[in-house]
N, CA, C and O atoms as a printed pandas DataFrame, in Angstrom:
     atom_number atom_name residue_name chain_id  residue_number  x_coord  y_coord  z_coord
0              1         N          MET        A               1  110.151  103.774   96.182
1              2        CA          MET        A               1  109.251  103.853   97.315
2              3         C          MET        A               1  109.334  105.214   97.985
3              4         O          MET        A               1  108.868  105.371   99.114
4              5         N          THR        A               2  109.915  106.196   97.317
5              6        CA          THR        A               2  110.132  107.491   97.945
6              7         C          THR        A               2  108.843  108.204   98.299
7              8         O          THR        A               2  108.774  108.856   99.341
8              9         N          ASP        A               3  107.809  108.099   97.456
9             10        CA          ASP        A               3  106.564  108.791   97.763
10            11         C          ASP        A               3  105.499  107.847   98.309
11            12         O          ASP        A               3  104.366  108.264   98.547
12            13         N          GLN        A               4  105.848  106.596   98.505
13            14        CA          GLN        A               4  104.925  105.613   99.051
14            15         C          GLN        A               4  105.215  105.410  100.540
15            16         O          GLN        A               4  106.369  105.418  100.968
16            17         N          ARG        A               5  104.152  105.229  101.312
17            18        CA          ARG        A               5  104.314  104.936  102.740
18            19         C          ARG        A               5  103.782  103.535  102.996
19            20         O          ARG        A               5  102.594  103.262  102.826
20            21         N          LEU        A               6  104.679  102.657  103.407
21            22        CA          LEU        A               6  104.377  101.252  103.589
22            23         C          LEU        A               6  104.039  100.937  105.036
23            24         O          LEU        A               6  104.721  101.381  105.959
24            25         N          ALA        A               7  102.982  100.169  105.219
25            26        CA          ALA        A               7  102.648   99.609  106.523
26            27         C          ALA        A               7  102.697   98.097  106.408
27            28         O          ALA        A               7  102.345   97.529  105.374
28            29         N          LEU        A               8  103.136   97.456  107.474
29            30        CA          LEU        A               8  103.144   95.998  107.546
30            31         C          LEU        A               8  102.202   95.553  108.648
31            32         O          LEU        A               8  102.245   96.078  109.761
32            33         N          ILE        A               9  101.357   94.593  108.340
33            34        CA          ILE        A               9  100.421   94.029  109.308
34            35         C          ILE        A               9  100.862   92.604  109.602
35            36         O          ILE        A               9  101.090   91.806  108.692
36            37         N          VAL        A              10  100.978   92.296  110.900
37            38        CA          VAL        A              10  101.442   90.981  111.323
38            39         C          VAL        A              10  100.430   90.375  112.297
39            40         O          VAL        A              10  100.408   90.747  113.470
40            41         N          PRO        A              11   99.596   89.451  111.829
41            42        CA          PRO        A              11   98.745   88.709  112.754
42            43         C          PRO        A              11   99.603   87.672  113.483
43            44         O          PRO        A              11  100.475   87.054  112.873
44            45         N          THR        A              12   99.369   87.481  114.757
45            46        CA          THR        A              12  100.134   86.508  115.529
46            47         C          THR        A              12   99.245   85.894  116.596
47            48         O          THR        A              12   98.185   86.422  116.934
48            49         N          GLN        A              13   99.705   84.769  117.116
49            50        CA          GLN        A              13   98.983   84.121  118.208
50            51         C          GLN        A              13   99.946   83.223  118.979
51            52         O          GLN        A              13  100.358   82.172  118.490
52            53         N          ASP        A              14  100.298   83.650  120.189
53            54        CA          ASP        A              14  101.109   82.861  121.113
54            55         C          ASP        A              14  102.459   82.423  120.533
55            56         O          ASP        A              14  102.893   81.293  120.756
56            57         N          ARG        A              15  103.117   83.311  119.793
57            58        CA          ARG        A              15  104.426   82.973  119.223
58            59         C          ARG        A              15  105.396   84.142  119.373
59            60         O          ARG        A              15  105.870   84.685  118.375
60            61         N          PRO        A              16  105.694   84.531  120.614
61            62        CA          PRO        A              16  106.547   85.711  120.822
62            63         C          PRO        A              16  107.962   85.554  120.268
63            64         O          PRO        A              16  108.542   86.536  119.804
64            65         N          GLN        A              17  108.534   84.349  120.303
65            66        CA          GLN        A              17  109.896   84.175  119.794
66            67         C          GLN        A              17  109.941   84.387  118.283
67            68         O          GLN        A              17  110.863   85.025  117.774
68            69         N          LEU        A              18  108.953   83.856  117.566
69            70        CA          LEU        A              18  108.909   84.045  116.120
70            71         C          LEU        A              18  108.653   85.503  115.772
71            72         O          LEU        A              18  109.238   86.035  114.828
72            73         N          LEU        A              19  107.777   86.147  116.537
73            74        CA          LEU        A              19  107.501   87.563  116.301
74            75         C          LEU        A              19  108.757   88.395  116.520
75            76         O          LEU        A              19  109.035   89.308  115.742
76            77         N          ARG        A              20  109.511   88.096  117.557
77            78        CA          ARG        A              20  110.764   88.819  117.828
78            79         C          ARG        A              20  111.730   88.676  116.646
79            80         O          ARG        A              20  112.374   89.643  116.240
80            81         N          ARG        A              21  111.822   87.466  116.105
81            82        CA          ARG        A              21  112.721   87.231  114.968
82            83         C          ARG        A              21  112.276   88.021  113.741
83            84         O          ARG        A              21  113.104   88.621  113.056
84            85         N          LEU        A              22  110.962   88.025  113.459
85            86        CA          LEU        A              22  110.448   88.796  112.326
86            87         C          LEU        A              22  110.701   90.284  112.526
87            88         O          LEU        A              22  111.206   90.949  111.622
88            89         N          LEU        A              23  110.358   90.812  113.689
89            90        CA          LEU        A              23  110.557   92.243  113.934
90            91         C          LEU        A              23  112.034   92.629  113.837
91            92         O          LEU        A              23  112.369   93.721  113.380
92            93         N          GLY        A              24  112.905   91.730  114.269
93            94        CA          GLY        A              24  114.337   91.984  114.130
94            95         C          GLY        A              24  114.744   92.106  112.673
95            96         O          GLY        A              24  115.557   92.962  112.322
96            97         N          SER        A              25  114.186   91.257  111.824
97            98        CA          SER        A              25  114.521   91.329  110.399
98            99         C          SER        A              25  113.935   92.583  109.754
99           100         O          SER        A              25  114.520   93.124  108.815
100          101         N          ILE        A              26  112.799   93.046  110.243
101          102        CA          ILE        A              26  112.228   94.305  109.744
102          103         C          ILE        A              26  113.098   95.479  110.184
103          104         O          ILE        A              26  113.380   96.379  109.393
104          105         N          ALA        A              27  113.522   95.466  111.446
105          106        CA          ALA        A              27  114.336   96.566  111.985
106          107         C          ALA        A              27  115.687   96.687  111.285
107          108         O          ALA        A              27  116.278   97.766  111.281
108          109         N          ARG        A              28  116.182   95.612  110.699
109          110        CA          ARG        A              28  117.481   95.633  110.013
110          111         C          ARG        A              28  117.370   96.008  108.537
111          112         O          ARG        A              28  118.379   96.007  107.831
112          113         N          GLN        A              29  116.186   96.323  108.062
113          114        CA          GLN        A              29  116.007   96.678  106.658
114          115         C          GLN        A              29  116.663   98.020  106.347
115          116         O          GLN        A              29  116.796   98.875  107.224
116          117         N          SER        A              30  117.072   98.197  105.087
117          118        CA          SER        A              30  117.663   99.461  104.659
118          119         C          SER        A              30  116.603  100.552  104.550
119          120         O          SER        A              30  116.921  101.736  104.668
120          121         N          VAL        A              31  115.363  100.171  104.328
121          122        CA          VAL        A              31  114.219  101.086  104.304
122          123         C          VAL        A              31  113.211  100.549  105.302
123          124         O          VAL        A              31  112.761   99.409  105.187
124          125         N          LEU        A              32  112.857  101.370  106.280
125          126        CA          LEU        A              32  111.910  100.928  107.300
126          127         C          LEU        A              32  110.482  101.259  106.883
127          128         O          LEU        A              32  110.249  102.263  106.211
128          129         N          PRO        A              33  109.531  100.428  107.274
129          130        CA          PRO        A              33  108.130  100.745  106.998
130          131         C          PRO        A              33  107.694  101.939  107.836
131          132         O          PRO        A              33  108.259  102.211  108.895
132          133         N          ALA        A              34  106.683  102.645  107.347
133          134        CA          ALA        A              34  106.155  103.792  108.084
134          135         C          ALA        A              34  105.394  103.347  109.328
135          136         O          ALA        A              34  105.302  104.091  110.305
136          137         N          GLN        A              35  104.848  102.131  109.289
137          138        CA          GLN        A              35  104.065  101.636  110.410
138          139         C          GLN        A              35  104.077  100.113  110.398
139          140         O          GLN        A              35  104.053   99.492  109.335
140          141         N          VAL        A              36  104.114   99.519  111.586
141          142        CA          VAL        A              36  103.977   98.074  111.748
142          143         C          VAL        A              36  102.863   97.848  112.761
143          144         O          VAL        A              36  102.917   98.359  113.880
144          145         N          VAL        A              37  101.854   97.079  112.363
145          146        CA          VAL        A              37  100.738   96.779  113.256
146          147         C          VAL        A              37  100.765   95.285  113.556
147          148         O          VAL        A              37  100.653   94.457  112.652
148          149         N          VAL        A              38  100.914   94.954  114.819
149          150        CA          VAL        A              38  100.892   93.567  115.278
150          151         C          VAL        A              38   99.541   93.340  115.938
151          152         O          VAL        A              38   99.166   94.051  116.871
152          153         N          VAL        A              39   98.811   92.337  115.444
153          154        CA          VAL        A              39   97.492   92.022  116.005
154          155         C          VAL        A              39   97.570   90.622  116.600
155          156         O          VAL        A              39   97.771   89.639  115.887
156          157         N          ASP        A              40   97.408   90.550  117.905
157          158        CA          ASP        A              40   97.600   89.321  118.667
158          159         C          ASP        A              40   96.256   88.707  119.031
159          160         O          ASP        A              40   95.441   89.330  119.710
160          161         N          GLY        A              41   96.037   87.487  118.575
161          162        CA          GLY        A              41   94.830   86.758  118.932
162          163         C          GLY        A              41   95.070   85.758  120.033
163          164         O          GLY        A              41   94.179   84.972  120.358
164          165         N          GLY        A              42   96.252   85.767  120.618
165          166        CA          GLY        A              42   96.626   84.773  121.610
166          167         C          GLY        A              42   96.395   85.197  123.040
167          168         O          GLY        A              42   95.836   86.258  123.318
168          169         N          THR        A              43   96.837   84.343  123.935
169          170        CA          THR        A              43   96.672   84.584  125.370
170          171         C          THR        A              43   98.004   84.780  126.075
171          172         O          THR        A              43   98.039   84.998  127.287
172          173         N          THR        A              44   99.102   84.705  125.329
173          174        CA          THR        A              44  100.437   84.827  125.911
174          175         C          THR        A              44  100.662   86.229  126.451
175          176         O          THR        A              44  100.407   87.220  125.766
176          177         N          ASN        A              45  101.141   86.300  127.683
177          178        CA          ASN        A              45  101.567   87.577  128.255
178          179         C          ASN        A              45  103.038   87.782  127.920
179          180         O          ASN        A              45  103.720   86.844  127.508
180          181         N          GLY        A              46  103.519   88.985  128.091
181          182        CA          GLY        A              46  104.928   89.250  127.872
182          183         C          GLY        A              46  105.252   89.803  126.503
183          184         O          GLY        A              46  106.427   89.945  126.164
184          185         N          MET        A              47  104.248   90.120  125.705
185          186        CA          MET        A              47  104.521   90.703  124.393
186          187         C          MET        A              47  105.135   92.090  124.526
187          188         O          MET        A              47  105.836   92.541  123.620
188          189         N          ASP        A              48  104.886   92.773  125.637
189          190        CA          ASP        A              48  105.471   94.105  125.840
190          191         C          ASP        A              48  106.986   94.046  125.767
191          192         O          ASP        A              48  107.616   94.940  125.203
192          193         N          ALA        A              49  107.576   93.001  126.332
193          194        CA          ALA        A              49  109.031   92.852  126.307
194          195         C          ALA        A              49  109.529   92.668  124.886
195          196         O          ALA        A              49  110.579   93.197  124.522
196          197         N          VAL        A              50  108.790   91.926  124.085
197          198        CA          VAL        A              50  109.172   91.726  122.684
198          199         C          VAL        A              50  109.104   93.054  121.941
199          200         O          VAL        A              50  110.060   93.445  121.271
200          201         N          LEU        A              51  107.992   93.735  122.058
201          202        CA          LEU        A              51  107.758   94.955  121.292
202          203         C          LEU        A              51  108.665   96.099  121.731
203          204         O          LEU        A              51  109.065   96.917  120.903
204          205         N          SER        A              52  108.990   96.168  123.001
205          206        CA          SER        A              52  109.825   97.272  123.493
206          207         C          SER        A              52  111.254   97.189  122.959
207          208         O          SER        A              52  111.996   98.168  123.033
208          209         N          SER        A              53  111.640   96.058  122.436
209          210        CA          SER        A              53  112.984   95.901  121.872
210          211         C          SER        A              53  113.142   96.578  120.520
211          212         O          SER        A              53  114.252   96.661  119.994
212          213         N          PHE        A              54  112.042   97.064  119.954
213          214        CA          PHE        A              54  112.074   97.598  118.595
214          215         C          PHE        A              54  111.535   99.024  118.544
215          216         O          PHE        A              54  110.602   99.323  117.799
216          217         N          SER        A              55  112.132   99.888  119.340
217          218        CA          SER        A              55  111.668  101.271  119.424
218          219         C          SER        A              55  111.898  102.041  118.123
219          220         O          SER        A              55  111.273  103.080  117.909
220          221         N          GLN        A              56  112.781  101.552  117.253
221          222        CA          GLN        A              56  113.023  102.234  115.985
222          223         C          GLN        A              56  111.880  102.022  114.991
223          224         O          GLN        A              56  111.803  102.711  113.974
224          225         N          LEU        A              57  111.003  101.077  115.283
225          226        CA          LEU        A              57  109.847  100.827  114.419
226          227         C          LEU        A              57  108.631  101.550  114.979
227          228         O          LEU        A              57  108.448  101.620  116.194
228          229         N          ASN        A              58  107.820  102.075  114.112
229          230        CA          ASN        A              58  106.555  102.689  114.517
230          231         C          ASN        A              58  105.552  101.556  114.705
231          232         O          ASN        A              58  104.785  101.228  113.800
232          233         N          LEU        A              59  105.574  100.959  115.913
233          234        CA          LEU        A              59  104.765   99.782  116.212
234          235         C          LEU        A              59  103.442  100.145  116.864
235          236         O          LEU        A              59  103.355  101.047  117.698
236          237         N          ARG        A              60  102.431   99.420  116.461
237          238        CA          ARG        A              60  101.132   99.495  117.129
238          239         C          ARG        A              60  100.746   98.069  117.450
239          240         O          ARG        A              60  100.791   97.205  116.574
240          241         N          TYR        A              61  100.367   97.806  118.692
241          242        CA          TYR        A              61  100.031   96.462  119.150
242          243         C          TYR        A              61   98.570   96.428  119.565
243          244         O          TYR        A              61   98.110   97.259  120.348
244          245         N          LEU        A              62   97.852   95.457  119.027
245          246        CA          LEU        A              62   96.438   95.292  119.346
246          247         C          LEU        A              62   96.173   93.842  119.709
247          248         O          LEU        A              62   96.820   92.935  119.185
248          249         N          LYS        A              63   95.224   93.625  120.602
249          250        CA          LYS        A              63   94.756   92.274  120.903
250          251         C          LYS        A              63   93.336   92.151  120.377
251          252         O          LYS        A              63   92.560   93.106  120.416
252          253         N          THR        A              64   93.007   90.964  119.885
253          254        CA          THR        A              64   91.649   90.719  119.415
254          255         C          THR        A              64   91.241   89.302  119.797
255          256         O          THR        A              64   92.020   88.355  119.686
256          257         N          HIS        A              65   89.996   89.188  120.250
257          258        CA          HIS        A              65   89.454   87.878  120.648
258          259         C          HIS        A              65   88.018   87.778  120.185
259          260         O          HIS        A              65   87.303   88.780  120.195
260          261         N          PRO        A              66   87.583   86.627  119.788
261          262        CA          PRO        A              66   88.356   85.406  119.633
262          263         C          PRO        A              66   89.287   85.524  118.442
263          264         O          PRO        A              66   89.037   86.319  117.537
264          265         N          PRO        A              67   90.375   84.732  118.431
265          266        CA          PRO        A              67   91.334   84.824  117.336
266          267         C          PRO        A              67   90.724   84.370  116.012
267          268         O          PRO        A              67   89.983   83.389  115.946
268          269         N          SER        A              68   91.054   85.101  114.986
269          270        CA          SER        A              68   90.622   84.793  113.627
270          271         C          SER        A              68   91.521   85.581  112.697
271          272         O          SER        A              68   91.657   86.796  112.847
272          273         N          LEU        A              69   92.133   84.912  111.743
273          274        CA          LEU        A              69   93.061   85.593  110.847
274          275         C          LEU        A              69   92.380   86.748  110.123
275          276         O          LEU        A              69   92.944   87.837  110.019
276          277         N          THR        A              70   91.187   86.517  109.632
277          278        CA          THR        A              70   90.458   87.571  108.920
278          279         C          THR        A              70   90.135   88.736  109.853
279          280         O          THR        A              70   90.304   89.895  109.476
280          281         N          ARG        A              71   89.677   88.440  111.055
281          282        CA          ARG        A              71   89.366   89.496  112.031
282          283         C          ARG        A              71   90.619   90.284  112.372
283          284         O          ARG        A              71   90.578   91.512  112.454
284          285         N          GLN        A              72   91.732   89.588  112.569
285          286        CA          GLN        A              72   92.979   90.259  112.920
286          287         C          GLN        A              72   93.437   91.188  111.793
287          288         O          GLN        A              72   93.856   92.316  112.053
288          289         N          LYS        A              73   93.359   90.726  110.558
289          290        CA          LYS        A              73   93.764   91.563  109.426
290          291         C          LYS        A              73   92.845   92.780  109.290
291          292         O          LYS        A              73   93.321   93.889  109.047
292          293         N          ASN        A              74   91.549   92.581  109.444
293          294        CA          ASN        A              74   90.605   93.695  109.330
294          295         C          ASN        A              74   90.779   94.703  110.460
295          296         O          ASN        A              74   90.700   95.911  110.238
296          297         N          THR        A              75   91.013   94.209  111.665
297          298        CA          THR        A              75   91.233   95.092  112.813
298          299         C          THR        A              75   92.467   95.966  112.587
299          300         O          THR        A              75   92.445   97.172  112.834
300          301         N          ALA        A              76   93.535   95.338  112.117
301          302        CA          ALA        A              76   94.773   96.087  111.866
302          303         C          ALA        A              76   94.596   97.085  110.735
303          304         O          ALA        A              76   95.084   98.212  110.820
304          305         N          SER        A              77   93.906   96.686  109.682
305          306        CA          SER        A              77   93.687   97.593  108.541
306          307         C          SER        A              77   92.949   98.853  108.977
307          308         O          SER        A              77   93.221   99.941  108.469
308          309         N          ALA        A              78   92.030   98.710  109.903
309          310        CA          ALA        A              78   91.268   99.865  110.395
310          311         C          ALA        A              78   92.128  100.805  111.239
311          312         O          ALA        A              78   91.742  101.952  111.463
312          313         N          MET        A              79   93.285  100.339  111.711
313          314        CA          MET        A              79   94.152  101.138  112.570
314          315         C          MET        A              79   95.302  101.803  111.822
315          316         O          MET        A              79   96.152  102.439  112.445
316          317         N          LEU        A              80   95.343  101.669  110.518
317          318        CA          LEU        A              80   96.448  102.254  109.763
318          319         C          LEU        A              80   96.362  103.776  109.748
319          320         O          LEU        A              80   95.278  104.359  109.733
320          321         N          GLU        A              81   97.525  104.391  109.754
321          322        CA          GLU        A              81   97.584  105.846  109.648
322          323         C          GLU        A              81   97.006  106.262  108.294
323          324         O          GLU        A              81   97.166  105.533  107.314
324          325         N          PRO        A              82   96.347  107.402  108.218
325          326        CA          PRO        A              82   95.707  107.816  106.959
326          327         C          PRO        A              82   96.681  108.080  105.819
327          328         O          PRO        A              82   96.271  108.101  104.658
328          329         N          THR        A              83   97.950  108.281  106.120
329          330        CA          THR        A              83   98.930  108.571  105.068
330          331         C          THR        A              83   99.537  107.309  104.447
331          332         O          THR        A              83  100.365  107.407  103.542
332          333         N          ILE        A              84   99.139  106.140  104.916
333          334        CA          ILE        A              84   99.667  104.878  104.389
334          335         C          ILE        A              84   99.108  104.643  102.989
335          336         O          ILE        A              84   97.902  104.748  102.766
336          337         N          SER        A              85  100.001  104.322  102.042
337          338        CA          SER        A              85   99.559  104.073  100.673
338          339         C          SER        A              85   99.778  102.627  100.227
339          340         O          SER        A              85   99.176  102.193   99.245
340          341         N          LEU        A              86  100.624  101.879  100.926
341          342        CA          LEU        A              86  100.870  100.473  100.621
342          343         C          LEU        A              86  100.774   99.660  101.899
343          344         O          LEU        A              86  101.226  100.095  102.958
344          345         N          VAL        A              87  100.177   98.467  101.794
345          346        CA          VAL        A              87  100.040   97.596  102.956
346          347         C          VAL        A              87  100.545   96.209  102.592
347          348         O          VAL        A              87  100.206   95.665  101.541
348          349         N          GLY        A              88  101.361   95.645  103.478
349          350        CA          GLY        A              88  101.813   94.272  103.318
350          351         C          GLY        A              88  101.401   93.466  104.531
351          352         O          GLY        A              88  101.425   93.959  105.659
352          353         N          PHE        A              89  101.021   92.219  104.290
353          354        CA          PHE        A              89  100.647   91.301  105.361
354          355         C          PHE        A              89  101.751   90.260  105.488
355          356         O          PHE        A              89  102.105   89.608  104.506
356          357         N          LEU        A              90  102.299   90.098  106.694
357          358        CA          LEU        A              90  103.389   89.159  106.930
358          359         C          LEU        A              90  102.984   88.145  107.986
359          360         O          LEU        A              90  102.398   88.505  109.007
360          361         N          ASP        A              91  103.296   86.879  107.742
361          362        CA          ASP        A              91  103.126   85.862  108.773
362          363         C          ASP        A              91  104.222   86.049  109.816
363          364         O          ASP        A              91  105.321   86.503  109.497
364          365         N          ASP        A              92  103.917   85.699  111.058
365          366        CA          ASP        A              92  104.886   85.926  112.136
366          367         C          ASP        A              92  106.094   84.998  112.082
367          368         O          ASP        A              92  107.057   85.208  112.820
368          369         N          ASP        A              93  106.068   83.980  111.230
369          370        CA          ASP        A              93  107.202   83.062  111.152
370          371         C          ASP        A              93  108.140   83.368  109.978
371          372         O          ASP        A              93  109.009   82.560  109.649
372          373         N          LEU        A              94  107.963   84.523  109.356
373          374        CA          LEU        A              94  108.840   84.933  108.259
374          375         C          LEU        A              94  110.077   85.648  108.781
375          376         O          LEU        A              94  110.089   86.172  109.894
376          377         N          VAL        A              95  111.105   85.657  107.963
377          378        CA          VAL        A              95  112.297   86.476  108.192
378          379         C          VAL        A              95  112.595   87.152  106.868
379          380         O          VAL        A              95  112.749   86.479  105.849
380          381         N          LEU        A              96  112.677   88.470  106.871
381          382        CA          LEU        A              96  112.931   89.212  105.639
382          383         C          LEU        A              96  114.413   89.190  105.293
383          384         O          LEU        A              96  115.272   89.363  106.158
384          385         N          GLU        A              97  114.691   88.978  104.034
385          386        CA          GLU        A              97  116.063   89.061  103.543
386          387         C          GLU        A              97  116.521   90.513  103.577
387          388         O          GLU        A              97  115.705   91.434  103.573
388          389         N          GLU        A              98  117.822   90.704  103.611
389          390        CA          GLU        A              98  118.402   92.042  103.586
390          391         C          GLU        A              98  117.883   92.808  102.369
391          392         O          GLU        A              98  117.855   92.274  101.260
392          393         N          ARG        A              99  117.479   94.037  102.574
393          394        CA          ARG        A              99  116.997   94.963  101.523
394          395         C          ARG        A              99  115.683   94.533  100.884
395          396         O          ARG        A              99  115.347   95.013   99.802
396          397         N          ALA        A             100  114.934   93.645  101.524
397          398        CA          ALA        A             100  113.669   93.168  100.943
398          399         C          ALA        A             100  112.661   94.293  100.780
399          400         O          ALA        A             100  112.004   94.378   99.742
400          401         N          LEU        A             101  112.524   95.148  101.763
401          402        CA          LEU        A             101  111.545   96.241  101.660
402          403         C          LEU        A             101  111.986   97.273  100.634
403          404         O          LEU        A             101  111.148   97.867   99.956
404          405         N          GLU        A             102  113.256   97.488  100.514
405          406        CA          GLU        A             102  113.762   98.416   99.518
406          407         C          GLU        A             102  113.421   97.922   98.106
407          408         O          GLU        A             102  113.011   98.702   97.247
408          409         N          ALA        A             103  113.595   96.633   97.884
409          410        CA          ALA        A             103  113.319   96.049   96.571
410          411         C          ALA        A             103  111.828   96.100   96.277
411          412         O          ALA        A             103  111.392   95.654   95.215
């Protein structure tokens, strides 16, 4: 993955605890993604507190309404940095195993 730049897109809706757990597992990876885009279709406030805990990640947070998984993925894809060459979509209830991004 030395010449590849990976971005992860995470659609979410009103699940800050699960998002915090996922972002924690991303932050503990041996290889960090170049960009993480979280697209929130929910109404929950307080996501700033979740996201501010992960300053080591290049995070971008967007809200979109009305919520729609397809809309959220498309919105995030349009916000990727131009140097991104690989994109992964993660559900907010996942936890990455150690060294998953490296593999």
